[in-house]
PDB file of C-alpha atoms in Angstrom:
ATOM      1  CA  UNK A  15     -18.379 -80.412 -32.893  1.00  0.00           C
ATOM      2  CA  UNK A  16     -22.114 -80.749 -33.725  1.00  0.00           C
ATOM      3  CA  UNK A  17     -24.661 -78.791 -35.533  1.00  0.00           C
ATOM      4  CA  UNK A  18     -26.726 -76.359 -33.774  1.00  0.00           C
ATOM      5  CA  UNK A  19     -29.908 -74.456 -34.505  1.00  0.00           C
ATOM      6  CA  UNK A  20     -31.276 -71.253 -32.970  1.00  0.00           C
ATOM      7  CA  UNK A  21     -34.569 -70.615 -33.945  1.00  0.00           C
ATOM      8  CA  UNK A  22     -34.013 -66.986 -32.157  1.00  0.00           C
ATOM      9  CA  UNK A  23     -30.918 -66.201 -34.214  1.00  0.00           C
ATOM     10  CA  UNK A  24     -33.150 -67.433 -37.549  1.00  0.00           C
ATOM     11  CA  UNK A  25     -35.633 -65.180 -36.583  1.00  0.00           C
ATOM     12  CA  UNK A  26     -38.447 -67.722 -36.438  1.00  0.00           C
ATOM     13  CA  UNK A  27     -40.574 -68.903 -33.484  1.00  0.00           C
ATOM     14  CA  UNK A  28     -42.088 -71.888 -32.879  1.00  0.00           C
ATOM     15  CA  UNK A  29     -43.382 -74.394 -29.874  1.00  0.00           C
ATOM     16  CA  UNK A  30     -40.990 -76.924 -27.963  1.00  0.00           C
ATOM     17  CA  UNK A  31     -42.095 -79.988 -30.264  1.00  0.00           C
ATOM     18  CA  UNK A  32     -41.771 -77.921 -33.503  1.00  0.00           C
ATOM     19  CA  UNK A  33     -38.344 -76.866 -32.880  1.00  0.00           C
ATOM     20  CA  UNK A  34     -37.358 -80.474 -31.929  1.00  0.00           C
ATOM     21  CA  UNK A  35     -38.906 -81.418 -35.181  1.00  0.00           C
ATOM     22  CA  UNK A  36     -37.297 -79.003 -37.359  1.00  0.00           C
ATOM     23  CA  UNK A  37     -33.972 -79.784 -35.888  1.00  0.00           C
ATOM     24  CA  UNK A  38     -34.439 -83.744 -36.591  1.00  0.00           C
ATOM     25  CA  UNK A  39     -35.624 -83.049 -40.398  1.00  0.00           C
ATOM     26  CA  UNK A  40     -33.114 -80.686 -40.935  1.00  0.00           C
ATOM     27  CA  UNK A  41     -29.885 -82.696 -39.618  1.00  0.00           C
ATOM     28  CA  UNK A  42     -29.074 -80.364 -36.353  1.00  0.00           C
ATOM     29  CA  UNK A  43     -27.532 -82.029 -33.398  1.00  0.00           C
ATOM     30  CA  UNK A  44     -28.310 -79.583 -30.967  1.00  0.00           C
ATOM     31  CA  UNK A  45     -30.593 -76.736 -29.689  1.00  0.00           C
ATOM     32  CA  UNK A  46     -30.240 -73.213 -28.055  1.00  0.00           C
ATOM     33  CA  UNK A  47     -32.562 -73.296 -24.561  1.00  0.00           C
ATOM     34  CA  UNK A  48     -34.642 -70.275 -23.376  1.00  0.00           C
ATOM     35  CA  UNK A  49     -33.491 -71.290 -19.976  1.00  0.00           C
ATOM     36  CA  UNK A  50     -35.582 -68.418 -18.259  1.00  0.00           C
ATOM     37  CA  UNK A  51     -38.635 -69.636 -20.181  1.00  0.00           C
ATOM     38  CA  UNK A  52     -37.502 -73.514 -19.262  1.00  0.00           C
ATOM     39  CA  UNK A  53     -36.694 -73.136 -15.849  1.00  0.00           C
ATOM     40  CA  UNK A  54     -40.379 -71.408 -15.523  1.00  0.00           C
ATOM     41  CA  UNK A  55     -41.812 -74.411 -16.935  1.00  0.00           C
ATOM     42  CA  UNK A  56     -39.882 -76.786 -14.656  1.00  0.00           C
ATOM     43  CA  UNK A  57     -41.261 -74.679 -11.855  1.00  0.00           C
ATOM     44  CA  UNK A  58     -44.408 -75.286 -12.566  1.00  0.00           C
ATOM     45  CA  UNK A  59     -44.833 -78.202 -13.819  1.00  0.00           C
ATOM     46  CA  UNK A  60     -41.614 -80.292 -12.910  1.00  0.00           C
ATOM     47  CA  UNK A  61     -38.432 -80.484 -13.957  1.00  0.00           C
ATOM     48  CA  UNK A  62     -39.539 -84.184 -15.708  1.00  0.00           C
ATOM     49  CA  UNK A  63     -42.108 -83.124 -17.505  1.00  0.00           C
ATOM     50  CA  UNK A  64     -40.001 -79.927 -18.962  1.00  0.00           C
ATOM     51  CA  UNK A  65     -37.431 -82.056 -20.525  1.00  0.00           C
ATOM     52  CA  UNK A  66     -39.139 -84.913 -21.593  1.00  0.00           C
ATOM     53  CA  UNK A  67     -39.279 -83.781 -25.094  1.00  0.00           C
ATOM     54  CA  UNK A  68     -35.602 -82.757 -25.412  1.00  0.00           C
ATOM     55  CA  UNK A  69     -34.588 -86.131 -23.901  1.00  0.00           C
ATOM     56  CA  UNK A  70     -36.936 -88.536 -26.353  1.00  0.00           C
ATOM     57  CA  UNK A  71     -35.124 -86.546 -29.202  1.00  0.00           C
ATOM     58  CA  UNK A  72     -31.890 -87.158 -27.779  1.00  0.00           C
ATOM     59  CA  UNK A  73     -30.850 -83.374 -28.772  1.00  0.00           C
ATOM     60  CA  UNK A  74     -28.213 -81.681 -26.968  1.00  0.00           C
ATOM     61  CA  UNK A  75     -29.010 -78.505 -25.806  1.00  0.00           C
ATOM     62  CA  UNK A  76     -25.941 -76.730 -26.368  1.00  0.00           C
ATOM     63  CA  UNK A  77     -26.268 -73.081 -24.598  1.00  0.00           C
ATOM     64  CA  UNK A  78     -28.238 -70.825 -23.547  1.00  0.00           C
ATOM     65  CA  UNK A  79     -28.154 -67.218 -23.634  1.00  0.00           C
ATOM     66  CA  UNK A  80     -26.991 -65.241 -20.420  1.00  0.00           C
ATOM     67  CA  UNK A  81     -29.879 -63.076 -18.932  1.00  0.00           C
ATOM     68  CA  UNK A  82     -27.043 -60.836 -17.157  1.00  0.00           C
ATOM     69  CA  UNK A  83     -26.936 -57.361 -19.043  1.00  0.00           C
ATOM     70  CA  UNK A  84     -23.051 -56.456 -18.626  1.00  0.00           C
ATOM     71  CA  UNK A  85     -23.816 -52.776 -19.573  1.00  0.00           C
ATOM     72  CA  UNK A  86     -26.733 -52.414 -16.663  1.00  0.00           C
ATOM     73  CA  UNK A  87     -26.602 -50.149 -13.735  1.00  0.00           C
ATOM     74  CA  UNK A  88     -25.246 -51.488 -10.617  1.00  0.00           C
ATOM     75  CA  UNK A  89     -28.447 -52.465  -9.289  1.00  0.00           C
ATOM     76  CA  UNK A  90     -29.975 -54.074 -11.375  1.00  0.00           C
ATOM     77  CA  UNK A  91     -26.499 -56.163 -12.626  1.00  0.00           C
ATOM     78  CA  UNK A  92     -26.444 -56.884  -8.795  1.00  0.00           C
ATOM     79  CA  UNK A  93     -30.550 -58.072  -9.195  1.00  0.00           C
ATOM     80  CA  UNK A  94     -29.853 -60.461 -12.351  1.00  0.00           C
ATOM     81  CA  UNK A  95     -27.315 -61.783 -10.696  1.00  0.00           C
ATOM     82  CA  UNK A  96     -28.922 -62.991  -7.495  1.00  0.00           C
ATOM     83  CA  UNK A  97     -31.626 -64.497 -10.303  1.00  0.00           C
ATOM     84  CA  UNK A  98     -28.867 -66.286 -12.109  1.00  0.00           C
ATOM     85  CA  UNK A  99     -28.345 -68.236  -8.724  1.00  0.00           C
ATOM     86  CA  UNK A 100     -31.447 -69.775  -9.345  1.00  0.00           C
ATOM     87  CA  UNK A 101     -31.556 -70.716 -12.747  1.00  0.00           C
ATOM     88  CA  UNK A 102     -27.671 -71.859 -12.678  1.00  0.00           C
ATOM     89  CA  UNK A 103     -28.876 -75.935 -11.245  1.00  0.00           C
ATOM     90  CA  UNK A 104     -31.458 -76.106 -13.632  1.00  0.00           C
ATOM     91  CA  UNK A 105     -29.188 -75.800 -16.702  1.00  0.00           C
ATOM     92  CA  UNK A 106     -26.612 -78.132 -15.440  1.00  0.00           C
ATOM     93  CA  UNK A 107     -29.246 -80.399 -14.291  1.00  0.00           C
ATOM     94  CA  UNK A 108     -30.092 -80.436 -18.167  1.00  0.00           C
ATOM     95  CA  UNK A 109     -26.728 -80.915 -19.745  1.00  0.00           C
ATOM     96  CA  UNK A 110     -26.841 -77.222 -20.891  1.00  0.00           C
ATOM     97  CA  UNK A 111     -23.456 -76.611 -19.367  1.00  0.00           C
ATOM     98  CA  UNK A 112     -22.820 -73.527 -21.833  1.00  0.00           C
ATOM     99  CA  UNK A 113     -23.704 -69.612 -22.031  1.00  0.00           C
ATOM    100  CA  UNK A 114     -23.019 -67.032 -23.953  1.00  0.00           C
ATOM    101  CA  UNK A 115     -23.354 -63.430 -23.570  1.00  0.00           C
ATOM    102  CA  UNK A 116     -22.262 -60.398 -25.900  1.00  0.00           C
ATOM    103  CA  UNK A 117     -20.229 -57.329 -25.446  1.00  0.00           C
ATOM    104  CA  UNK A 118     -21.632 -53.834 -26.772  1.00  0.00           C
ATOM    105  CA  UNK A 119     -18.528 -52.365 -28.769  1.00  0.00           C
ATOM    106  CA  UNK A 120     -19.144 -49.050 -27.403  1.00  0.00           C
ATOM    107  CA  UNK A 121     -21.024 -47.287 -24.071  1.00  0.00           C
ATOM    108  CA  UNK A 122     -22.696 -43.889 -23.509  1.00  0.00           C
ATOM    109  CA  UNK A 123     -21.413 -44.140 -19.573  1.00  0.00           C
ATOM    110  CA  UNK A 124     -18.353 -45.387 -19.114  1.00  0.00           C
ATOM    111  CA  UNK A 125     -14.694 -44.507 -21.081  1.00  0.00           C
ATOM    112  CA  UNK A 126     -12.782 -47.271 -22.484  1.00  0.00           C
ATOM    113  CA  UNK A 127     -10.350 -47.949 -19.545  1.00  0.00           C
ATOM    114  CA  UNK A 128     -13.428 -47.571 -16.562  1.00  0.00           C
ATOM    115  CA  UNK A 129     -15.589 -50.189 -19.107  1.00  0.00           C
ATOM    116  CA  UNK A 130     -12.864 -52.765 -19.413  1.00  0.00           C
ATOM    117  CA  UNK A 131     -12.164 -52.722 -15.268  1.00  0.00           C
ATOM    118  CA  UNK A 132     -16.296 -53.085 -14.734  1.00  0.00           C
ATOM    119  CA  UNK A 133     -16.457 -55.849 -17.534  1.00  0.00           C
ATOM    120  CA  UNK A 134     -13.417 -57.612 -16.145  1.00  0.00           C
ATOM    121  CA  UNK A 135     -14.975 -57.737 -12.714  1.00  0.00           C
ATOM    122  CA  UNK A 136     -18.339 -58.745 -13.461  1.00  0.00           C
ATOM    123  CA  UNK A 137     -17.185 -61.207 -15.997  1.00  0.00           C
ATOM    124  CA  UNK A 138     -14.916 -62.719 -12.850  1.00  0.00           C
ATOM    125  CA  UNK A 139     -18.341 -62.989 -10.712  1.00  0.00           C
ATOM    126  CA  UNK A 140     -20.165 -64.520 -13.179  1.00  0.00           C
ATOM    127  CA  UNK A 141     -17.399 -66.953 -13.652  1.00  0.00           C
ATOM    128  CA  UNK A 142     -17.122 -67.911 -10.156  1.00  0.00           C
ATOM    129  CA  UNK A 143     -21.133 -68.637 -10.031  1.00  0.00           C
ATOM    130  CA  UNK A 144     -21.195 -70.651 -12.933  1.00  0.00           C
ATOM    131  CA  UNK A 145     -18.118 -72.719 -12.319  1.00  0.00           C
ATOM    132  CA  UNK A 146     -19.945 -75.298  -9.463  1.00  0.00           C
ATOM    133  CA  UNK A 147     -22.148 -76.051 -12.262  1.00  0.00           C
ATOM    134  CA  UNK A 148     -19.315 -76.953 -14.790  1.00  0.00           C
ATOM    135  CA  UNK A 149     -21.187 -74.163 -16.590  1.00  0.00           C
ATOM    136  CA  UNK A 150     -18.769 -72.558 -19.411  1.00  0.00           C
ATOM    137  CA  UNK A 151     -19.198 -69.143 -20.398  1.00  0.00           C
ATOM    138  CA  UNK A 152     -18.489 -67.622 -24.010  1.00  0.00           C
ATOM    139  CA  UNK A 153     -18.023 -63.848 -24.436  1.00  0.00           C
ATOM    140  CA  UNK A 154     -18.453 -62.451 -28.047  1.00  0.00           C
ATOM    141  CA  UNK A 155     -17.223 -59.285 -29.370  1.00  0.00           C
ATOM    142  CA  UNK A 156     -19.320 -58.196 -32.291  1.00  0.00           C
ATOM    143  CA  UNK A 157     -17.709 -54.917 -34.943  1.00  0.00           C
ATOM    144  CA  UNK A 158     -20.710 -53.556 -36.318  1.00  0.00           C
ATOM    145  CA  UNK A 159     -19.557 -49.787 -36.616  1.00  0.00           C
ATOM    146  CA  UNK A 160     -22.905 -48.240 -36.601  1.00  0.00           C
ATOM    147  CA  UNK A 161     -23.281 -49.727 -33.244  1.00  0.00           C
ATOM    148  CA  UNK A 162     -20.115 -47.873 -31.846  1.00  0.00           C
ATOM    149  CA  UNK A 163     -20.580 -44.856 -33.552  1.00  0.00           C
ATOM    150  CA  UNK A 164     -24.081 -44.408 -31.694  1.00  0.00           C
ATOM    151  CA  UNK A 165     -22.185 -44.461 -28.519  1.00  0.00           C
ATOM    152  CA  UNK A 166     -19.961 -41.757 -26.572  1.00  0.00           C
ATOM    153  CA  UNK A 167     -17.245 -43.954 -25.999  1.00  0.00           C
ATOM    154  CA  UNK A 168     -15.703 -47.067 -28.237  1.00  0.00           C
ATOM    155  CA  UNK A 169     -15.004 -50.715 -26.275  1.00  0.00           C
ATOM    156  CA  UNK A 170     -13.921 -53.890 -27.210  1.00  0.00           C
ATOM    157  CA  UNK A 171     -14.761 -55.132 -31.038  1.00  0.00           C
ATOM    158  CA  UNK A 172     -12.152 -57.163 -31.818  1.00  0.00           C
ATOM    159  CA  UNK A 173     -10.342 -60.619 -30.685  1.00  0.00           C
ATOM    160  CA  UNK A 174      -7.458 -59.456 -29.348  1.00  0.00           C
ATOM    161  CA  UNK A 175      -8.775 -56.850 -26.831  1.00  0.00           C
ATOM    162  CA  UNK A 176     -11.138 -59.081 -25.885  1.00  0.00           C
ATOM    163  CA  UNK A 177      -8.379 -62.238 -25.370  1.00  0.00           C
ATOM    164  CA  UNK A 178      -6.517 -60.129 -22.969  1.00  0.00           C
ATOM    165  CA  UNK A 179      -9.743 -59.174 -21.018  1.00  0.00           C
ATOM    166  CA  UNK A 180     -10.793 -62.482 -20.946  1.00  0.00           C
ATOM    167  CA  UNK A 181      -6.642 -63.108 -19.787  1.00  0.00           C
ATOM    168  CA  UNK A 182      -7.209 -60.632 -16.390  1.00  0.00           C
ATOM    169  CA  UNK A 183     -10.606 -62.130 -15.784  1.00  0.00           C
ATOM    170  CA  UNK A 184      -9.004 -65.344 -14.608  1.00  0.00           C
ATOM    171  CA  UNK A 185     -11.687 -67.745 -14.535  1.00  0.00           C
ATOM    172  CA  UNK A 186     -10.685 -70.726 -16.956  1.00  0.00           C
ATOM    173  CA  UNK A 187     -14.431 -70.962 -17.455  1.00  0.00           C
ATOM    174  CA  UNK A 188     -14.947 -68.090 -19.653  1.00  0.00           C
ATOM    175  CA  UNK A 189     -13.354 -67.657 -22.747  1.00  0.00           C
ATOM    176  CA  UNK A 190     -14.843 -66.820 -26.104  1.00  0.00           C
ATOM    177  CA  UNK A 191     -17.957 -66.894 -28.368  1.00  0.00           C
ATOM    178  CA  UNK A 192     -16.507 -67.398 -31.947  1.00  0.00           C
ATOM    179  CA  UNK A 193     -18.366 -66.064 -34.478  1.00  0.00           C
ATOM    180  CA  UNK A 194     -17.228 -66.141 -38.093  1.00  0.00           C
ATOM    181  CA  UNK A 195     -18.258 -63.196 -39.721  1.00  0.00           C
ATOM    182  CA  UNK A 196     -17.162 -60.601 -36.900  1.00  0.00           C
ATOM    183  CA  UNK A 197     -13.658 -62.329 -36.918  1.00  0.00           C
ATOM    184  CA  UNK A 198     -13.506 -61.407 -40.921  1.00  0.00           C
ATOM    185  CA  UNK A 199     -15.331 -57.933 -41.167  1.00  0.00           C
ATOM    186  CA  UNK A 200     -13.065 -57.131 -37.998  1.00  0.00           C
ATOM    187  CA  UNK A 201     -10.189 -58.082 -40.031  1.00  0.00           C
ATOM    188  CA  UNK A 202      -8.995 -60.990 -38.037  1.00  0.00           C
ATOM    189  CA  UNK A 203      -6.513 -63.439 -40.097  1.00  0.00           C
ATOM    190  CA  UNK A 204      -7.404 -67.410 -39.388  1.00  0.00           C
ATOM    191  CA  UNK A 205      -4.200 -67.895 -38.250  1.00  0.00           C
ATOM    192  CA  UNK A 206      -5.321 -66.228 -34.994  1.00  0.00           C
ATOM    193  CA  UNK A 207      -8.120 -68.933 -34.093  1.00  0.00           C
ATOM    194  CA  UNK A 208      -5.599 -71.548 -35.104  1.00  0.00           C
ATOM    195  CA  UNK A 209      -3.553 -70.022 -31.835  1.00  0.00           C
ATOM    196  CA  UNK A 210      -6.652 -70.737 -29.544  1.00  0.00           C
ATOM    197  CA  UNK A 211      -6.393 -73.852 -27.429  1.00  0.00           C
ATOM    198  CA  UNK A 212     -10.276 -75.862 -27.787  1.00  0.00           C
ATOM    199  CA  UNK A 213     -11.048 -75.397 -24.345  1.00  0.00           C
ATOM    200  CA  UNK A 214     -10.989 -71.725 -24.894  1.00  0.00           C
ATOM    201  CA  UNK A 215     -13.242 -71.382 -27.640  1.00  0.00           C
ATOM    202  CA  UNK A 216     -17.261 -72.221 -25.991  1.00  0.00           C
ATOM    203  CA  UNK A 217     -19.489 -71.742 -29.551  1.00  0.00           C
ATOM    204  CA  UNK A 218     -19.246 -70.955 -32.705  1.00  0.00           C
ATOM    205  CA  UNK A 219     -21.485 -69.141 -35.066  1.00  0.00           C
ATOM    206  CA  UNK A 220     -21.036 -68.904 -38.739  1.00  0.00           C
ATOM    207  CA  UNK A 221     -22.223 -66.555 -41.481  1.00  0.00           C
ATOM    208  CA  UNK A 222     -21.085 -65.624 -44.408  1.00  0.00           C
ATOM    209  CA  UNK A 223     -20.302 -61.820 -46.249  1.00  0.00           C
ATOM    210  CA  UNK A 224     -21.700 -60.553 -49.320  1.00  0.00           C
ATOM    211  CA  UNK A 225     -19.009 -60.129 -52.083  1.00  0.00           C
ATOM    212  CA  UNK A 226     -19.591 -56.995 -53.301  1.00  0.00           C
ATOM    213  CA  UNK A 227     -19.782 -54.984 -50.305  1.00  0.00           C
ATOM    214  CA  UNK A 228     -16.441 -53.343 -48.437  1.00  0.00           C
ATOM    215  CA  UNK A 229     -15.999 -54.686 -45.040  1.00  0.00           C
ATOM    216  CA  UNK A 230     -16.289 -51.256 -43.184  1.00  0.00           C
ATOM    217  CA  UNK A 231     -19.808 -51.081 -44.872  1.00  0.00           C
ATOM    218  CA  UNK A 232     -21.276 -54.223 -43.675  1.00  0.00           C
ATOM    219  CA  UNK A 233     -24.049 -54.459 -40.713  1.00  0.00           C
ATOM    220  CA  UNK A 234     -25.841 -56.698 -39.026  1.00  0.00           C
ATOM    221  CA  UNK A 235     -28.237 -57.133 -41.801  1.00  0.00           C
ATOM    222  CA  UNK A 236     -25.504 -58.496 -44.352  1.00  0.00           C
ATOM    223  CA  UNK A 237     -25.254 -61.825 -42.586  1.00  0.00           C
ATOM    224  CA  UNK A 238     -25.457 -64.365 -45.109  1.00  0.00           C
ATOM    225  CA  UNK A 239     -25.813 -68.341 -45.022  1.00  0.00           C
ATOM    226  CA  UNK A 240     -22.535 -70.151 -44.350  1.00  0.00           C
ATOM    227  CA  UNK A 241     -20.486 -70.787 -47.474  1.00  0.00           C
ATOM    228  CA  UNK A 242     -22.902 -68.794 -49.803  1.00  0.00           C
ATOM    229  CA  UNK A 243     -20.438 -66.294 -51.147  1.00  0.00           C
ATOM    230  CA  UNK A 244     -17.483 -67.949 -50.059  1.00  0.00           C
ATOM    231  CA  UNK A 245     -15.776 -64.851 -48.567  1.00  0.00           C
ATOM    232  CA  UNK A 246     -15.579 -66.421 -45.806  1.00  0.00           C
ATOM    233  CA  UNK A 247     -13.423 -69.223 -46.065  1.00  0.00           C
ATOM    234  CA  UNK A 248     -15.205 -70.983 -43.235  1.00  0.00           C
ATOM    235  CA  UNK A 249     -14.448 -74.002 -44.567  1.00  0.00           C
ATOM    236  CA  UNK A 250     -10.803 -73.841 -43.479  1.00  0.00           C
ATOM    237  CA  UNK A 251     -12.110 -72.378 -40.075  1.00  0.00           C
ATOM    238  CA  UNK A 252     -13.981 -75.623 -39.570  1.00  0.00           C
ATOM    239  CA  UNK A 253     -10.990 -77.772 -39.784  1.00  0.00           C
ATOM    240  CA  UNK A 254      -8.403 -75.487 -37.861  1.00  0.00           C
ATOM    241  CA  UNK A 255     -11.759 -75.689 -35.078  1.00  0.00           C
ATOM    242  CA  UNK A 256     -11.337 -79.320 -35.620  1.00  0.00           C
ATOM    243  CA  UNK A 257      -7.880 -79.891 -35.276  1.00  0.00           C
ATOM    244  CA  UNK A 258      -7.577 -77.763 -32.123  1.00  0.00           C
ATOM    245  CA  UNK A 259     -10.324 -80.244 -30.848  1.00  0.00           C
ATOM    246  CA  UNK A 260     -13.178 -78.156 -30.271  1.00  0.00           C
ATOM    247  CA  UNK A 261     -15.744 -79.846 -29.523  1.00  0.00           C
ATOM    248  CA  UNK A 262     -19.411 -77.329 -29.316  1.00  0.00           C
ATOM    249  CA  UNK A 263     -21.569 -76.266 -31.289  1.00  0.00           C
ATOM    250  CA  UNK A 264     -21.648 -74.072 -34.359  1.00  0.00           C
ATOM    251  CA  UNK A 265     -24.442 -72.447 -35.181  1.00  0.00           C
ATOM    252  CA  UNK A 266     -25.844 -70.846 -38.728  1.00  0.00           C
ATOM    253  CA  UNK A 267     -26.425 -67.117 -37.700  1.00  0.00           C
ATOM    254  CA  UNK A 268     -27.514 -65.278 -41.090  1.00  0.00           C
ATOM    255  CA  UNK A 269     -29.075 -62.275 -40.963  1.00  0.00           C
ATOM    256  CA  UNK A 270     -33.001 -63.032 -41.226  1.00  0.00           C
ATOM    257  CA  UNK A 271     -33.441 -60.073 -43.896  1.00  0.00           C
ATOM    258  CA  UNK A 272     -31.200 -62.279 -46.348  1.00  0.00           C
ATOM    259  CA  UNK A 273     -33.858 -65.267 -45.953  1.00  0.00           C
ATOM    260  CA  UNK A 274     -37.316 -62.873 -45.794  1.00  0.00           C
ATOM    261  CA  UNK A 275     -40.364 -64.172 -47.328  1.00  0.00           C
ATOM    262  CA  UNK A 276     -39.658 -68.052 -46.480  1.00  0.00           C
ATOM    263  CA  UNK A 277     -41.519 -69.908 -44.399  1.00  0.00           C
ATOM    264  CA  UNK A 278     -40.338 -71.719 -41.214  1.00  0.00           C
ATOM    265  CA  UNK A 279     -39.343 -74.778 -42.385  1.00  0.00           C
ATOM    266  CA  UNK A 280     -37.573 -73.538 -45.551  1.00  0.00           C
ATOM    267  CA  UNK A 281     -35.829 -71.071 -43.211  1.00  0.00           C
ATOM    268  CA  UNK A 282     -34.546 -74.313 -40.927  1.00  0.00           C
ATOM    269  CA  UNK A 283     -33.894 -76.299 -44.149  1.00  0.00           C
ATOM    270  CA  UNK A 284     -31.496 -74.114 -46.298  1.00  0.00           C
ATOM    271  CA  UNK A 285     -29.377 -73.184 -42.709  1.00  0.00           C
ATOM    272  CA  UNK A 286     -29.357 -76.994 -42.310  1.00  0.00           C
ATOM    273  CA  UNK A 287     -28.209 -77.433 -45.956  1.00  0.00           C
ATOM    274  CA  UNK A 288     -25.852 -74.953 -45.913  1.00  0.00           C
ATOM    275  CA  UNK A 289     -24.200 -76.475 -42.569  1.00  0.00           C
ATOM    276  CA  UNK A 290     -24.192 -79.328 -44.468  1.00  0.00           C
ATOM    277  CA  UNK A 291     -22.367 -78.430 -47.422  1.00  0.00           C
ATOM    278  CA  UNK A 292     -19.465 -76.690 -45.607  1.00  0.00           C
ATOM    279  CA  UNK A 293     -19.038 -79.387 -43.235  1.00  0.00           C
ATOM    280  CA  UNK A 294     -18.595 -81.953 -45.666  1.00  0.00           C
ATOM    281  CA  UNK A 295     -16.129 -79.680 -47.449  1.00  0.00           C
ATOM    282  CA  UNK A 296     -14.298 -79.334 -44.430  1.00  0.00           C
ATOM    283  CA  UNK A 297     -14.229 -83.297 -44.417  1.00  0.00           C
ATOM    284  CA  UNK A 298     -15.664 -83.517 -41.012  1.00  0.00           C
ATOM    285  CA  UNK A 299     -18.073 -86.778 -39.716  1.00  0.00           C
ATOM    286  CA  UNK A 300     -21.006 -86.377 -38.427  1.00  0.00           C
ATOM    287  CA  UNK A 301     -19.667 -85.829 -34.923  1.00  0.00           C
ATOM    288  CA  UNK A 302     -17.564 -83.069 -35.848  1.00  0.00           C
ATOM    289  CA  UNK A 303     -14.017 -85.029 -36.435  1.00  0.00           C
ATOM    290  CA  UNK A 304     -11.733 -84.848 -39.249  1.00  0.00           C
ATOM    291  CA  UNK A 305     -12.068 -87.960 -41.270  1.00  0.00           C
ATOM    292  CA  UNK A 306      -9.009 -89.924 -42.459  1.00  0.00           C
ATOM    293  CA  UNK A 307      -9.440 -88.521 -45.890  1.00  0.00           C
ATOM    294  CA  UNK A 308      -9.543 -85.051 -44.934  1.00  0.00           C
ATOM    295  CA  UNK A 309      -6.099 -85.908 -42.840  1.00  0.00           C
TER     296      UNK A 309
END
């Protein structure tokens, strides 16, 4: 395993060189890529010059988001796909050999049963493009209720539904997006992720839950750093992800309400201290392994 930052999950924005320099100060391993915005750059200027910076820093760059909306119309699915083609060789040809993309727990189109069939086949195509590319793909479930009570019909918001779509896709190349805080507020026990195999899990995401609020009351916007209530145990999570011998990255996702009013580099610097602090309590190196002591 290895650190990760998102500056787009943070909420903060910044140039190429000032993410790379946040992510050095701050002790992150790895980066999410824009690859749309990346592979425009490598169009026009070469695919050299584009990653010269991310090479000197000798950063991974761990995903990148996929710019495939599952929910679209058939059209314009059939349009993002053709443009995925494209954009495909230029993340392998980068090391970024890992995407993610998100389920909506609920649709205004589709019932439950129709949703599931159109997910499981587009998932399936997407799979089948990505795999000459040793591309992985992670799908995440997220259980924010307000989200599916805005919608006609409820979908997928929890692990198990989504393990046995992920089962009839079929492609060994997509499996799942972890992300802490949806497992817990979704009710998940950690005895469930300790019955994933590594290969199945393709990034993690951690955040923690404010004590005092019920779990069928919490939204997107109660998100907080890893390990700052402790509600979360996530530092058992780390070393179950560990032992199973994951091997990605795992990303601080708070909310960026819960860290208004700081600026950028104090934003970067208590997610990279809060990494920090669960990690070593999980006992983990720098690399992500269990050391003997933690054994």
């Amino acid at each position: 395993m290895f650190k990760n930052l998102s500056t787009q999950v943070l909420g903060t924005s910044a140039s190429e060189s000032e993410v790379i320099e946040l992510s050095l100060s701050h002790g992150f391993r790895g980066l999410e890529l824009d690859l749309v915005e990346f592979a425009a750059r490598a169009k026009s200027g070469g695919l050299d010059k584009a990653r010269r910076l991310f090479d000197s820093a000798k950063l991974k760059l761990a995903y990148f988001r996929l710019p495939v909306d599952l929910e679209a119309d058939e059209a314009t699915f059939r349009k993002q796909l053709t443009e995925l083609i494209d954009l495909t060789p230029i993340a392998a040809q980068v090391g970024c050999l890992r995407a993610v993309t998100t389920i909506s727990p609920g649709s205004d189109e589709r019932p439950y049963h129709e949703n599931f069939e159109t997910h499981r086949k587009r998932l399936g195509e997407i799979g089948k493009l990505l795999a000459p590319h040793n591309i992985r793909l992670g799908v995440e479930f997220v259980t924010y209720a307000e989200l599916r009570q805005a919608k006609s019909f409820e979908f997928i918001h929890g692990l198990e539904p989504l393990l046995m779509l992920l089962g009839m896709v079929g492609q060994p190349n997509v499996g799942v997006a972890i992300d802490l805080w949806h497992l817990h507020v979704g009710g998940t026990p950690l005895e469930t992720l300790r019955k994933l195999k590594g290969e199945q899990i393709v990034t993690v995401a951690l955040a923690d839950v404010p004590a005092d609020m019920p779990l069928d009351q919490c939204g997107e916007n109660d998100r907080l750093l890893p390990g700052e209530s402790g509600v979360v145990d996530t530092t058992a999570a780390l070393v179950a992800l560990a032992e199973l011998g994951y091997d990605g990255p795992v990303t601080p996702a708070p909310s960026r309400s819960r860290i208004n009013g700081n600026s950028r580099d104090a934003i970067v610097k208590a997610a990279g201290q809060h990494l920090d602090k669960v990690w070593k309590a999980a006992g983990l190196s720098p690399t992500g392994k269990l050391t003997a002591t933690a054994r």
